[in-house]
Amino acid sequence: GPNRVYRSYRGGERIDRFRCAPTPQDTDFPEDWIGSVTAAANPSDRSYQGEGLSRVEVGGTSVVLADLLRDRPEDVAGREIVERYGVTTALLVKLLDAGSRLPLHAHPSRDLARRIFDSRFGKAEAWAVLATRQIEGALSPRVWLGFREDVSREQLRAWIEAQDIEAMRGAMNEIEVRPGDAVFVRPGLLHATGAGVFLVEAQEPTDLSIHAEYQGYPITPREAHMSRGWDTMLDVIDRGVVDADDLAVLCARPRRIGGNETEGWYEEDVWGPQSDPYFKAFRLVVDGQVAWPHSGRYTVNIVTAGSGIATTAHGALELDAGDTFAVLGNTAATTISGDLEMLVTAPSFA
């Protein structure tokens, strides 16, 4: 079910439409965290305990998925993930609808997250654009990703301290996006989603964000560097060049990897090998019936079009566009039938 989370920007109207809510509107809750065992890291005056944690029904009782994971880790996440990472699903998936531009921000690598935050995970992330809309007074839907030229540490710090966002944004790659586009955001890259972009985001299971931009947003200067100071946090931001060749890899088109139309299904790898160390996403198209191609693996799944049925030993689950569901690591053999498209996300075994 819906699991909306407060953020520092507005949006969510397209999430409401996607989930068939009665009065779609942009609010301060522009993200919907799916299959989440990660708590949101929001200021205490704008949050509540357990915000961001998904709930599931077990025997008619609502249960926090993180509690179920704690009690039965291999049943939820699968043995390989637990043996590699411990009690985690190693994945966080979101619906994100930007009704306004996000602030420029970056996320740490695993090495820096371990050193600075004592966290096993950093925050690699990737986007699959579902839809776009033109927001009045805003640029056409686009994203910003990395710098076009090398930026010195001194220059970056000067931009941040002066909040010279025009100069900072002007030094970045600016990419117009449309439905079907896929973008991988490696740790460290300064980035932002523009107004009017509705996407699925997969990421490592943390909420670690360093905000190079905070002026005009409900973010204090101290919150921007997560109370660690810019002497430390400037190390998180990748100041190197992201050139045309890099962008061609980061924004690669999905690649067919399995099935074909005559078999009644096919599947595409959305982000390619660049996401392999962190997570995977597959676009599964079914027109008929297919045995679930990811058995034994924890997956978070979003039905993006059409309708069908997921059948397991536990019963049948009707699926329609806008539905989201998880298949746990120990779920018995599953069959998907109908005429539908799904985005299947999974933690990586790499």
mmCIF file with all atom_site columns, C-alpha atoms in Angstrom, residues 88-300:
data_model
loop_
_atom_site.group_PDB
_atom_site.id
_atom_site.type_symbol
_atom_site.label_atom_id
_atom_site.label_alt_id
_atom_site.label_comp_id
_atom_site.label_asym_id
_atom_site.label_entity_id
_atom_site.label_seq_id
_atom_site.pdbx_PDB_ins_code
_atom_site.Cartn_x
_atom_site.Cartn_y
_atom_site.Cartn_z
_atom_site.occupancy
_atom_site.B_iso_or_equiv
_atom_site.pdbx_formal_charge
_atom_site.auth_seq_id
_atom_site.auth_comp_id
_atom_site.auth_asym_id
_atom_site.auth_atom_id
_atom_site.pdbx_PDB_model_num
ATOM 1   C CA . THR A 1 88  ? 18.681 -6.244  5.330   1.00 0.00 ? 88  THR A CA 1
ATOM 2   C CA . THR A 1 89  ? 16.996 -6.427  1.945   1.00 0.00 ? 89  THR A CA 1
ATOM 3   C CA . ALA A 1 90  ? 19.907 -4.371  0.535   1.00 0.00 ? 90  ALA A CA 1
ATOM 4   C CA . LEU A 1 91  ? 17.376 -2.334  -1.454  1.00 0.00 ? 91  LEU A CA 1
ATOM 5   C CA . LEU A 1 92  ? 15.086 0.683   -1.266  1.00 0.00 ? 92  LEU A CA 1
ATOM 6   C CA . VAL A 1 93  ? 12.607 1.473   -4.065  1.00 0.00 ? 93  VAL A CA 1
ATOM 7   C CA . LYS A 1 94  ? 10.610 4.681   -4.447  1.00 0.00 ? 94  LYS A CA 1
ATOM 8   C CA . LEU A 1 95  ? 7.988  6.293   -6.578  1.00 0.00 ? 95  LEU A CA 1
ATOM 9   C CA . LEU A 1 96  ? 9.170  9.913   -6.870  1.00 0.00 ? 96  LEU A CA 1
ATOM 10  C CA . ASP A 1 97  ? 7.157  12.707  -8.471  1.00 0.00 ? 97  ASP A CA 1
ATOM 11  C CA . ALA A 1 98  ? 8.841  16.090  -8.634  1.00 0.00 ? 98  ALA A CA 1
ATOM 12  C CA . GLY A 1 99  ? 6.288  18.886  -8.694  1.00 0.00 ? 99  GLY A CA 1
ATOM 13  C CA . SER A 1 100 ? 9.227  21.250  -8.218  1.00 0.00 ? 100 SER A CA 1
ATOM 14  C CA . ARG A 1 101 ? 12.944 20.996  -8.854  1.00 0.00 ? 101 ARG A CA 1
ATOM 15  C CA . LEU A 1 102 ? 14.881 19.037  -6.237  1.00 0.00 ? 102 LEU A CA 1
ATOM 16  C CA . PRO A 1 103 ? 17.852 20.777  -4.583  1.00 0.00 ? 103 PRO A CA 1
ATOM 17  C CA . LEU A 1 104 ? 21.312 19.884  -5.891  1.00 0.00 ? 104 LEU A CA 1
ATOM 18  C CA . HIS A 1 105 ? 22.637 17.060  -3.754  1.00 0.00 ? 105 HIS A CA 1
ATOM 19  C CA . ALA A 1 106 ? 24.952 14.045  -3.678  1.00 0.00 ? 106 ALA A CA 1
ATOM 20  C CA . HIS A 1 107 ? 25.296 10.737  -1.845  1.00 0.00 ? 107 HIS A CA 1
ATOM 21  C CA . PRO A 1 108 ? 28.328 8.958   -0.389  1.00 0.00 ? 108 PRO A CA 1
ATOM 22  C CA . SER A 1 109 ? 30.038 5.865   -1.729  1.00 0.00 ? 109 SER A CA 1
ATOM 23  C CA . ARG A 1 110 ? 30.131 2.761   0.443   1.00 0.00 ? 110 ARG A CA 1
ATOM 24  C CA . ASP A 1 111 ? 33.700 3.523   1.522   1.00 0.00 ? 111 ASP A CA 1
ATOM 25  C CA . LEU A 1 112 ? 32.854 7.069   2.597   1.00 0.00 ? 112 LEU A CA 1
ATOM 26  C CA . ALA A 1 113 ? 29.576 5.986   4.195   1.00 0.00 ? 113 ALA A CA 1
ATOM 27  C CA . ARG A 1 114 ? 31.485 3.430   6.251   1.00 0.00 ? 114 ARG A CA 1
ATOM 28  C CA . ARG A 1 115 ? 34.079 6.005   7.322   1.00 0.00 ? 115 ARG A CA 1
ATOM 29  C CA . ILE A 1 116 ? 31.758 8.960   7.951   1.00 0.00 ? 116 ILE A CA 1
ATOM 30  C CA . PHE A 1 117 ? 28.463 7.356   8.984   1.00 0.00 ? 117 PHE A CA 1
ATOM 31  C CA . ASP A 1 118 ? 29.488 3.846   10.065  1.00 0.00 ? 118 ASP A CA 1
ATOM 32  C CA . SER A 1 119 ? 27.079 2.544   7.417   1.00 0.00 ? 119 SER A CA 1
ATOM 33  C CA . ARG A 1 120 ? 27.513 -0.657  5.405   1.00 0.00 ? 120 ARG A CA 1
ATOM 34  C CA . PHE A 1 121 ? 25.754 1.024   2.469   1.00 0.00 ? 121 PHE A CA 1
ATOM 35  C CA . GLY A 1 122 ? 26.295 4.284   0.646   1.00 0.00 ? 122 GLY A CA 1
ATOM 36  C CA . LYS A 1 123 ? 23.702 5.519   -1.786  1.00 0.00 ? 123 LYS A CA 1
ATOM 37  C CA . ALA A 1 124 ? 24.055 4.587   -5.412  1.00 0.00 ? 124 ALA A CA 1
ATOM 38  C CA . GLU A 1 125 ? 20.718 5.220   -7.101  1.00 0.00 ? 125 GLU A CA 1
ATOM 39  C CA . ALA A 1 126 ? 19.082 4.918   -10.508 1.00 0.00 ? 126 ALA A CA 1
ATOM 40  C CA . TRP A 1 127 ? 15.977 6.249   -12.206 1.00 0.00 ? 127 TRP A CA 1
ATOM 41  C CA . ALA A 1 128 ? 13.416 4.849   -14.629 1.00 0.00 ? 128 ALA A CA 1
ATOM 42  C CA . VAL A 1 129 ? 11.213 7.665   -15.948 1.00 0.00 ? 129 VAL A CA 1
ATOM 43  C CA . LEU A 1 130 ? 7.524  6.686   -16.017 1.00 0.00 ? 130 LEU A CA 1
ATOM 44  C CA . ALA A 1 131 ? 5.943  9.980   -17.116 1.00 0.00 ? 131 ALA A CA 1
ATOM 45  C CA . THR A 1 132 ? 6.565  13.711  -17.400 1.00 0.00 ? 132 THR A CA 1
ATOM 46  C CA . ARG A 1 133 ? 4.409  16.824  -17.127 1.00 0.00 ? 133 ARG A CA 1
ATOM 47  C CA . GLN A 1 134 ? 5.027  20.488  -17.807 1.00 0.00 ? 134 GLN A CA 1
ATOM 48  C CA . ILE A 1 135 ? 4.962  22.522  -14.595 1.00 0.00 ? 135 ILE A CA 1
ATOM 49  C CA . GLU A 1 136 ? 3.873  26.130  -15.060 1.00 0.00 ? 136 GLU A CA 1
ATOM 50  C CA . GLY A 1 137 ? 6.850  28.470  -14.829 1.00 0.00 ? 137 GLY A CA 1
ATOM 51  C CA . ALA A 1 138 ? 9.391  25.631  -14.885 1.00 0.00 ? 138 ALA A CA 1
ATOM 52  C CA . LEU A 1 139 ? 11.737 24.325  -17.550 1.00 0.00 ? 139 LEU A CA 1
ATOM 53  C CA . SER A 1 140 ? 10.682 21.287  -19.586 1.00 0.00 ? 140 SER A CA 1
ATOM 54  C CA . PRO A 1 141 ? 11.261 18.030  -17.648 1.00 0.00 ? 141 PRO A CA 1
ATOM 55  C CA . ARG A 1 142 ? 14.987 17.406  -17.192 1.00 0.00 ? 142 ARG A CA 1
ATOM 56  C CA . VAL A 1 143 ? 17.684 16.275  -14.786 1.00 0.00 ? 143 VAL A CA 1
ATOM 57  C CA . TRP A 1 144 ? 21.113 17.567  -13.805 1.00 0.00 ? 144 TRP A CA 1
ATOM 58  C CA . LEU A 1 145 ? 23.963 15.078  -13.470 1.00 0.00 ? 145 LEU A CA 1
ATOM 59  C CA . GLY A 1 146 ? 27.636 15.716  -12.688 1.00 0.00 ? 146 GLY A CA 1
ATOM 60  C CA . PHE A 1 147 ? 29.998 18.462  -13.851 1.00 0.00 ? 147 PHE A CA 1
ATOM 61  C CA . ARG A 1 148 ? 30.974 19.159  -17.471 1.00 0.00 ? 148 ARG A CA 1
ATOM 62  C CA . GLU A 1 149 ? 34.489 20.223  -16.406 1.00 0.00 ? 149 GLU A CA 1
ATOM 63  C CA . ASP A 1 150 ? 36.753 19.626  -13.423 1.00 0.00 ? 150 ASP A CA 1
ATOM 64  C CA . VAL A 1 151 ? 35.778 21.798  -10.470 1.00 0.00 ? 151 VAL A CA 1
ATOM 65  C CA . SER A 1 152 ? 38.318 22.644  -7.776  1.00 0.00 ? 152 SER A CA 1
ATOM 66  C CA . ARG A 1 153 ? 37.542 22.004  -4.144  1.00 0.00 ? 153 ARG A CA 1
ATOM 67  C CA . GLU A 1 154 ? 37.874 25.731  -3.450  1.00 0.00 ? 154 GLU A CA 1
ATOM 68  C CA . GLN A 1 155 ? 35.461 26.660  -6.227  1.00 0.00 ? 155 GLN A CA 1
ATOM 69  C CA . LEU A 1 156 ? 32.840 24.154  -5.102  1.00 0.00 ? 156 LEU A CA 1
ATOM 70  C CA . ARG A 1 157 ? 33.080 25.337  -1.528  1.00 0.00 ? 157 ARG A CA 1
ATOM 71  C CA . ALA A 1 158 ? 32.722 28.973  -2.634  1.00 0.00 ? 158 ALA A CA 1
ATOM 72  C CA . TRP A 1 159 ? 29.590 28.137  -4.640  1.00 0.00 ? 159 TRP A CA 1
ATOM 73  C CA . ILE A 1 160 ? 28.049 26.279  -1.702  1.00 0.00 ? 160 ILE A CA 1
ATOM 74  C CA . GLU A 1 161 ? 28.857 28.921  0.901   1.00 0.00 ? 161 GLU A CA 1
ATOM 75  C CA . ALA A 1 162 ? 27.526 31.705  -1.339  1.00 0.00 ? 162 ALA A CA 1
ATOM 76  C CA . GLN A 1 163 ? 24.625 29.502  -2.476  1.00 0.00 ? 163 GLN A CA 1
ATOM 77  C CA . ASP A 1 164 ? 25.482 30.503  -6.041  1.00 0.00 ? 164 ASP A CA 1
ATOM 78  C CA . ILE A 1 165 ? 23.154 27.902  -7.518  1.00 0.00 ? 165 ILE A CA 1
ATOM 79  C CA . GLU A 1 166 ? 23.086 29.500  -10.971 1.00 0.00 ? 166 GLU A CA 1
ATOM 80  C CA . ALA A 1 167 ? 26.850 29.024  -11.301 1.00 0.00 ? 167 ALA A CA 1
ATOM 81  C CA . MET A 1 168 ? 26.791 25.514  -9.847  1.00 0.00 ? 168 MET A CA 1
ATOM 82  C CA . ARG A 1 169 ? 23.905 24.347  -12.006 1.00 0.00 ? 169 ARG A CA 1
ATOM 83  C CA . GLY A 1 170 ? 25.420 26.055  -15.027 1.00 0.00 ? 170 GLY A CA 1
ATOM 84  C CA . ALA A 1 171 ? 28.543 23.904  -14.638 1.00 0.00 ? 171 ALA A CA 1
ATOM 85  C CA . MET A 1 172 ? 26.543 20.669  -14.681 1.00 0.00 ? 172 MET A CA 1
ATOM 86  C CA . ASN A 1 173 ? 25.205 18.399  -17.415 1.00 0.00 ? 173 ASN A CA 1
ATOM 87  C CA . GLU A 1 174 ? 21.566 19.236  -18.104 1.00 0.00 ? 174 GLU A CA 1
ATOM 88  C CA . ILE A 1 175 ? 19.561 16.433  -19.756 1.00 0.00 ? 175 ILE A CA 1
ATOM 89  C CA . GLU A 1 176 ? 15.959 16.578  -20.957 1.00 0.00 ? 176 GLU A CA 1
ATOM 90  C CA . VAL A 1 177 ? 14.122 13.335  -20.185 1.00 0.00 ? 177 VAL A CA 1
ATOM 91  C CA . ARG A 1 178 ? 11.043 11.531  -21.461 1.00 0.00 ? 178 ARG A CA 1
ATOM 92  C CA . PRO A 1 179 ? 9.115  8.401   -20.446 1.00 0.00 ? 179 PRO A CA 1
ATOM 93  C CA . GLY A 1 180 ? 11.223 5.262   -20.859 1.00 0.00 ? 180 GLY A CA 1
ATOM 94  C CA . ASP A 1 181 ? 14.532 6.970   -20.115 1.00 0.00 ? 181 ASP A CA 1
ATOM 95  C CA . ALA A 1 182 ? 16.849 5.301   -17.603 1.00 0.00 ? 182 ALA A CA 1
ATOM 96  C CA . VAL A 1 183 ? 19.644 7.030   -15.669 1.00 0.00 ? 183 VAL A CA 1
ATOM 97  C CA . PHE A 1 184 ? 22.209 5.566   -13.266 1.00 0.00 ? 184 PHE A CA 1
ATOM 98  C CA . VAL A 1 185 ? 23.507 7.994   -10.612 1.00 0.00 ? 185 VAL A CA 1
ATOM 99  C CA . ARG A 1 186 ? 26.763 6.683   -9.240  1.00 0.00 ? 186 ARG A CA 1
ATOM 100 C CA . PRO A 1 187 ? 27.728 7.719   -5.697  1.00 0.00 ? 187 PRO A CA 1
ATOM 101 C CA . GLY A 1 188 ? 29.271 11.169  -5.432  1.00 0.00 ? 188 GLY A CA 1
ATOM 102 C CA . LEU A 1 189 ? 27.709 12.748  -8.518  1.00 0.00 ? 189 LEU A CA 1
ATOM 103 C CA . LEU A 1 190 ? 25.980 16.040  -7.816  1.00 0.00 ? 190 LEU A CA 1
ATOM 104 C CA . HIS A 1 191 ? 22.476 15.746  -9.261  1.00 0.00 ? 191 HIS A CA 1
ATOM 105 C CA . ALA A 1 192 ? 18.881 16.896  -9.164  1.00 0.00 ? 192 ALA A CA 1
ATOM 106 C CA . THR A 1 193 ? 15.587 15.921  -10.724 1.00 0.00 ? 193 THR A CA 1
ATOM 107 C CA . GLY A 1 194 ? 13.758 18.757  -12.438 1.00 0.00 ? 194 GLY A CA 1
ATOM 108 C CA . ALA A 1 195 ? 10.112 19.707  -12.022 1.00 0.00 ? 195 ALA A CA 1
ATOM 109 C CA . GLY A 1 196 ? 7.645  17.499  -13.848 1.00 0.00 ? 196 GLY A CA 1
ATOM 110 C CA . VAL A 1 197 ? 9.520  14.181  -13.722 1.00 0.00 ? 197 VAL A CA 1
ATOM 111 C CA . PHE A 1 198 ? 7.749  11.080  -12.366 1.00 0.00 ? 198 PHE A CA 1
ATOM 112 C CA . LEU A 1 199 ? 10.075 8.131   -11.901 1.00 0.00 ? 199 LEU A CA 1
ATOM 113 C CA . VAL A 1 200 ? 10.882 4.917   -10.105 1.00 0.00 ? 200 VAL A CA 1
ATOM 114 C CA . GLU A 1 201 ? 14.090 5.154   -8.100  1.00 0.00 ? 201 GLU A CA 1
ATOM 115 C CA . ALA A 1 202 ? 16.059 2.164   -6.869  1.00 0.00 ? 202 ALA A CA 1
ATOM 116 C CA . GLN A 1 203 ? 18.881 2.759   -4.421  1.00 0.00 ? 203 GLN A CA 1
ATOM 117 C CA . GLU A 1 204 ? 20.962 1.358   -1.624  1.00 0.00 ? 204 GLU A CA 1
ATOM 118 C CA . PRO A 1 205 ? 18.920 1.235   1.616   1.00 0.00 ? 205 PRO A CA 1
ATOM 119 C CA . THR A 1 206 ? 20.014 4.495   3.260   1.00 0.00 ? 206 THR A CA 1
ATOM 120 C CA . ASP A 1 207 ? 18.751 8.079   3.459   1.00 0.00 ? 207 ASP A CA 1
ATOM 121 C CA . LEU A 1 208 ? 22.144 9.826   3.291   1.00 0.00 ? 208 LEU A CA 1
ATOM 122 C CA . SER A 1 209 ? 22.020 13.069  1.280   1.00 0.00 ? 209 SER A CA 1
ATOM 123 C CA . ILE A 1 210 ? 24.470 15.977  1.246   1.00 0.00 ? 210 ILE A CA 1
ATOM 124 C CA . HIS A 1 211 ? 22.746 19.131  0.011   1.00 0.00 ? 211 HIS A CA 1
ATOM 125 C CA . ALA A 1 212 ? 24.993 21.526  -1.899  1.00 0.00 ? 212 ALA A CA 1
ATOM 126 C CA . GLU A 1 213 ? 21.836 23.623  -2.353  1.00 0.00 ? 213 GLU A CA 1
ATOM 127 C CA . TYR A 1 214 ? 19.652 24.567  0.584   1.00 0.00 ? 214 TYR A CA 1
ATOM 128 C CA . GLN A 1 215 ? 18.662 28.199  0.174   1.00 0.00 ? 215 GLN A CA 1
ATOM 129 C CA . GLY A 1 216 ? 14.935 28.419  -0.595  1.00 0.00 ? 216 GLY A CA 1
ATOM 130 C CA . TYR A 1 217 ? 14.302 24.921  0.790   1.00 0.00 ? 217 TYR A CA 1
ATOM 131 C CA . PRO A 1 218 ? 13.370 23.893  4.355   1.00 0.00 ? 218 PRO A CA 1
ATOM 132 C CA . ILE A 1 219 ? 16.971 22.756  4.912   1.00 0.00 ? 219 ILE A CA 1
ATOM 133 C CA . THR A 1 220 ? 19.288 24.458  7.395   1.00 0.00 ? 220 THR A CA 1
ATOM 134 C CA . PRO A 1 221 ? 22.997 24.905  6.588   1.00 0.00 ? 221 PRO A CA 1
ATOM 135 C CA . ARG A 1 222 ? 23.773 22.365  9.322   1.00 0.00 ? 222 ARG A CA 1
ATOM 136 C CA . GLU A 1 223 ? 21.305 19.855  7.884   1.00 0.00 ? 223 GLU A CA 1
ATOM 137 C CA . ALA A 1 224 ? 22.847 20.381  4.444   1.00 0.00 ? 224 ALA A CA 1
ATOM 138 C CA . HIS A 1 225 ? 26.155 18.825  5.549   1.00 0.00 ? 225 HIS A CA 1
ATOM 139 C CA . MET A 1 226 ? 24.480 16.421  7.994   1.00 0.00 ? 226 MET A CA 1
ATOM 140 C CA . SER A 1 227 ? 26.249 18.080  10.953  1.00 0.00 ? 227 SER A CA 1
ATOM 141 C CA . ARG A 1 228 ? 29.659 16.862  9.729   1.00 0.00 ? 228 ARG A CA 1
ATOM 142 C CA . GLY A 1 229 ? 30.908 20.176  8.279   1.00 0.00 ? 229 GLY A CA 1
ATOM 143 C CA . TRP A 1 230 ? 31.984 20.957  4.723   1.00 0.00 ? 230 TRP A CA 1
ATOM 144 C CA . ASP A 1 231 ? 35.623 20.080  5.480   1.00 0.00 ? 231 ASP A CA 1
ATOM 145 C CA . THR A 1 232 ? 34.414 16.483  5.582   1.00 0.00 ? 232 THR A CA 1
ATOM 146 C CA . MET A 1 233 ? 31.443 16.537  3.254   1.00 0.00 ? 233 MET A CA 1
ATOM 147 C CA . LEU A 1 234 ? 33.171 18.118  0.277   1.00 0.00 ? 234 LEU A CA 1
ATOM 148 C CA . ASP A 1 235 ? 34.943 14.757  -0.056  1.00 0.00 ? 235 ASP A CA 1
ATOM 149 C CA . VAL A 1 236 ? 31.589 13.129  -0.818  1.00 0.00 ? 236 VAL A CA 1
ATOM 150 C CA . ILE A 1 237 ? 30.980 15.191  -3.977  1.00 0.00 ? 237 ILE A CA 1
ATOM 151 C CA . ASP A 1 238 ? 32.662 14.015  -7.182  1.00 0.00 ? 238 ASP A CA 1
ATOM 152 C CA . ARG A 1 239 ? 34.238 17.113  -8.769  1.00 0.00 ? 239 ARG A CA 1
ATOM 153 C CA . GLY A 1 240 ? 35.523 15.299  -11.868 1.00 0.00 ? 240 GLY A CA 1
ATOM 154 C CA . VAL A 1 241 ? 34.322 15.551  -15.453 1.00 0.00 ? 241 VAL A CA 1
ATOM 155 C CA . VAL A 1 242 ? 31.267 13.632  -16.632 1.00 0.00 ? 242 VAL A CA 1
ATOM 156 C CA . ASP A 1 243 ? 31.717 13.833  -20.406 1.00 0.00 ? 243 ASP A CA 1
ATOM 157 C CA . ALA A 1 244 ? 29.611 12.648  -23.339 1.00 0.00 ? 244 ALA A CA 1
ATOM 158 C CA . ASP A 1 245 ? 31.054 9.119   -23.156 1.00 0.00 ? 245 ASP A CA 1
ATOM 159 C CA . ASP A 1 246 ? 30.224 8.902   -19.445 1.00 0.00 ? 246 ASP A CA 1
ATOM 160 C CA . LEU A 1 247 ? 26.692 10.157  -20.078 1.00 0.00 ? 247 LEU A CA 1
ATOM 161 C CA . ALA A 1 248 ? 26.195 7.563   -22.813 1.00 0.00 ? 248 ALA A CA 1
ATOM 162 C CA . VAL A 1 249 ? 26.867 4.871   -20.187 1.00 0.00 ? 249 VAL A CA 1
ATOM 163 C CA . LEU A 1 250 ? 24.930 6.489   -17.334 1.00 0.00 ? 250 LEU A CA 1
ATOM 164 C CA . CYS A 1 251 ? 21.913 7.061   -19.609 1.00 0.00 ? 251 CYS A CA 1
ATOM 165 C CA . ALA A 1 252 ? 22.038 3.773   -21.549 1.00 0.00 ? 252 ALA A CA 1
ATOM 166 C CA . ARG A 1 253 ? 18.880 2.384   -23.140 1.00 0.00 ? 253 ARG A CA 1
ATOM 167 C CA . PRO A 1 254 ? 17.307 -0.822  -21.740 1.00 0.00 ? 254 PRO A CA 1
ATOM 168 C CA . ARG A 1 255 ? 18.644 -4.063  -23.300 1.00 0.00 ? 255 ARG A CA 1
ATOM 169 C CA . ARG A 1 256 ? 16.629 -7.216  -24.116 1.00 0.00 ? 256 ARG A CA 1
ATOM 170 C CA . ILE A 1 257 ? 17.874 -10.153 -22.032 1.00 0.00 ? 257 ILE A CA 1
ATOM 171 C CA . GLY A 1 258 ? 15.224 -12.876 -22.028 1.00 0.00 ? 258 GLY A CA 1
ATOM 172 C CA . GLY A 1 259 ? 12.080 -14.260 -23.628 1.00 0.00 ? 259 GLY A CA 1
ATOM 173 C CA . ASN A 1 260 ? 10.409 -13.089 -26.819 1.00 0.00 ? 260 ASN A CA 1
ATOM 174 C CA . GLU A 1 261 ? 6.966  -12.125 -28.017 1.00 0.00 ? 261 GLU A CA 1
ATOM 175 C CA . THR A 1 262 ? 6.187  -15.589 -29.388 1.00 0.00 ? 262 THR A CA 1
ATOM 176 C CA . GLU A 1 263 ? 6.689  -17.035 -25.875 1.00 0.00 ? 263 GLU A CA 1
ATOM 177 C CA . GLY A 1 264 ? 4.207  -14.522 -24.457 1.00 0.00 ? 264 GLY A CA 1
ATOM 178 C CA . TRP A 1 265 ? 6.793  -12.519 -22.521 1.00 0.00 ? 265 TRP A CA 1
ATOM 179 C CA . TYR A 1 266 ? 10.133 -10.765 -22.675 1.00 0.00 ? 266 TYR A CA 1
ATOM 180 C CA . GLU A 1 267 ? 12.406 -8.916  -20.288 1.00 0.00 ? 267 GLU A CA 1
ATOM 181 C CA . GLU A 1 268 ? 14.851 -6.003  -20.513 1.00 0.00 ? 268 GLU A CA 1
ATOM 182 C CA . ASP A 1 269 ? 17.772 -5.016  -18.290 1.00 0.00 ? 269 ASP A CA 1
ATOM 183 C CA . VAL A 1 270 ? 17.011 -1.372  -17.437 1.00 0.00 ? 270 VAL A CA 1
ATOM 184 C CA . TRP A 1 271 ? 20.362 0.007   -16.168 1.00 0.00 ? 271 TRP A CA 1
ATOM 185 C CA . GLY A 1 272 ? 22.868 -2.514  -17.467 1.00 0.00 ? 272 GLY A CA 1
ATOM 186 C CA . PRO A 1 273 ? 26.126 -3.659  -15.826 1.00 0.00 ? 273 PRO A CA 1
ATOM 187 C CA . GLN A 1 274 ? 26.845 -0.303  -14.159 1.00 0.00 ? 274 GLN A CA 1
ATOM 188 C CA . SER A 1 275 ? 24.219 -1.053  -11.493 1.00 0.00 ? 275 SER A CA 1
ATOM 189 C CA . ASP A 1 276 ? 25.402 -4.642  -10.919 1.00 0.00 ? 276 ASP A CA 1
ATOM 190 C CA . PRO A 1 277 ? 27.336 -3.954  -7.676  1.00 0.00 ? 277 PRO A CA 1
ATOM 191 C CA . TYR A 1 278 ? 24.239 -2.435  -6.087  1.00 0.00 ? 278 TYR A CA 1
ATOM 192 C CA . PHE A 1 279 ? 20.879 -3.506  -7.542  1.00 0.00 ? 279 PHE A CA 1
ATOM 193 C CA . LYS A 1 280 ? 19.136 -4.544  -10.731 1.00 0.00 ? 280 LYS A CA 1
ATOM 194 C CA . ALA A 1 281 ? 15.956 -3.535  -12.524 1.00 0.00 ? 281 ALA A CA 1
ATOM 195 C CA . PHE A 1 282 ? 14.127 -5.438  -15.234 1.00 0.00 ? 282 PHE A CA 1
ATOM 196 C CA . ARG A 1 283 ? 11.214 -4.403  -17.435 1.00 0.00 ? 283 ARG A CA 1
ATOM 197 C CA . LEU A 1 284 ? 9.001  -7.475  -17.657 1.00 0.00 ? 284 LEU A CA 1
ATOM 198 C CA . VAL A 1 285 ? 6.364  -7.497  -20.420 1.00 0.00 ? 285 VAL A CA 1
ATOM 199 C CA . VAL A 1 286 ? 3.792  -10.312 -20.327 1.00 0.00 ? 286 VAL A CA 1
ATOM 200 C CA . ASP A 1 287 ? 1.156  -11.091 -22.925 1.00 0.00 ? 287 ASP A CA 1
ATOM 201 C CA . GLY A 1 288 ? 0.140  -14.588 -21.894 1.00 0.00 ? 288 GLY A CA 1
ATOM 202 C CA . GLN A 1 289 ? 1.928  -16.392 -19.077 1.00 0.00 ? 289 GLN A CA 1
ATOM 203 C CA . VAL A 1 290 ? 5.445  -16.709 -17.671 1.00 0.00 ? 290 VAL A CA 1
ATOM 204 C CA . ALA A 1 291 ? 7.059  -18.526 -14.770 1.00 0.00 ? 291 ALA A CA 1
ATOM 205 C CA . TRP A 1 292 ? 8.535  -15.880 -12.453 1.00 0.00 ? 292 TRP A CA 1
ATOM 206 C CA . PRO A 1 293 ? 12.112 -15.395 -13.716 1.00 0.00 ? 293 PRO A CA 1
ATOM 207 C CA . HIS A 1 294 ? 13.551 -14.258 -10.347 1.00 0.00 ? 294 HIS A CA 1
ATOM 208 C CA . SER A 1 295 ? 12.692 -17.076 -7.946  1.00 0.00 ? 295 SER A CA 1
ATOM 209 C CA . GLY A 1 296 ? 14.667 -17.140 -4.698  1.00 0.00 ? 296 GLY A CA 1
ATOM 210 C CA . ARG A 1 297 ? 15.341 -13.419 -4.882  1.00 0.00 ? 297 ARG A CA 1
ATOM 211 C CA . TYR A 1 298 ? 13.739 -10.553 -2.972  1.00 0.00 ? 298 TYR A CA 1
ATOM 212 C CA . THR A 1 299 ? 12.090 -8.244  -5.501  1.00 0.00 ? 299 THR A CA 1
ATOM 213 C CA . VAL A 1 300 ? 10.028 -5.075  -5.306  1.00 0.00 ? 300 VAL A CA 1
#
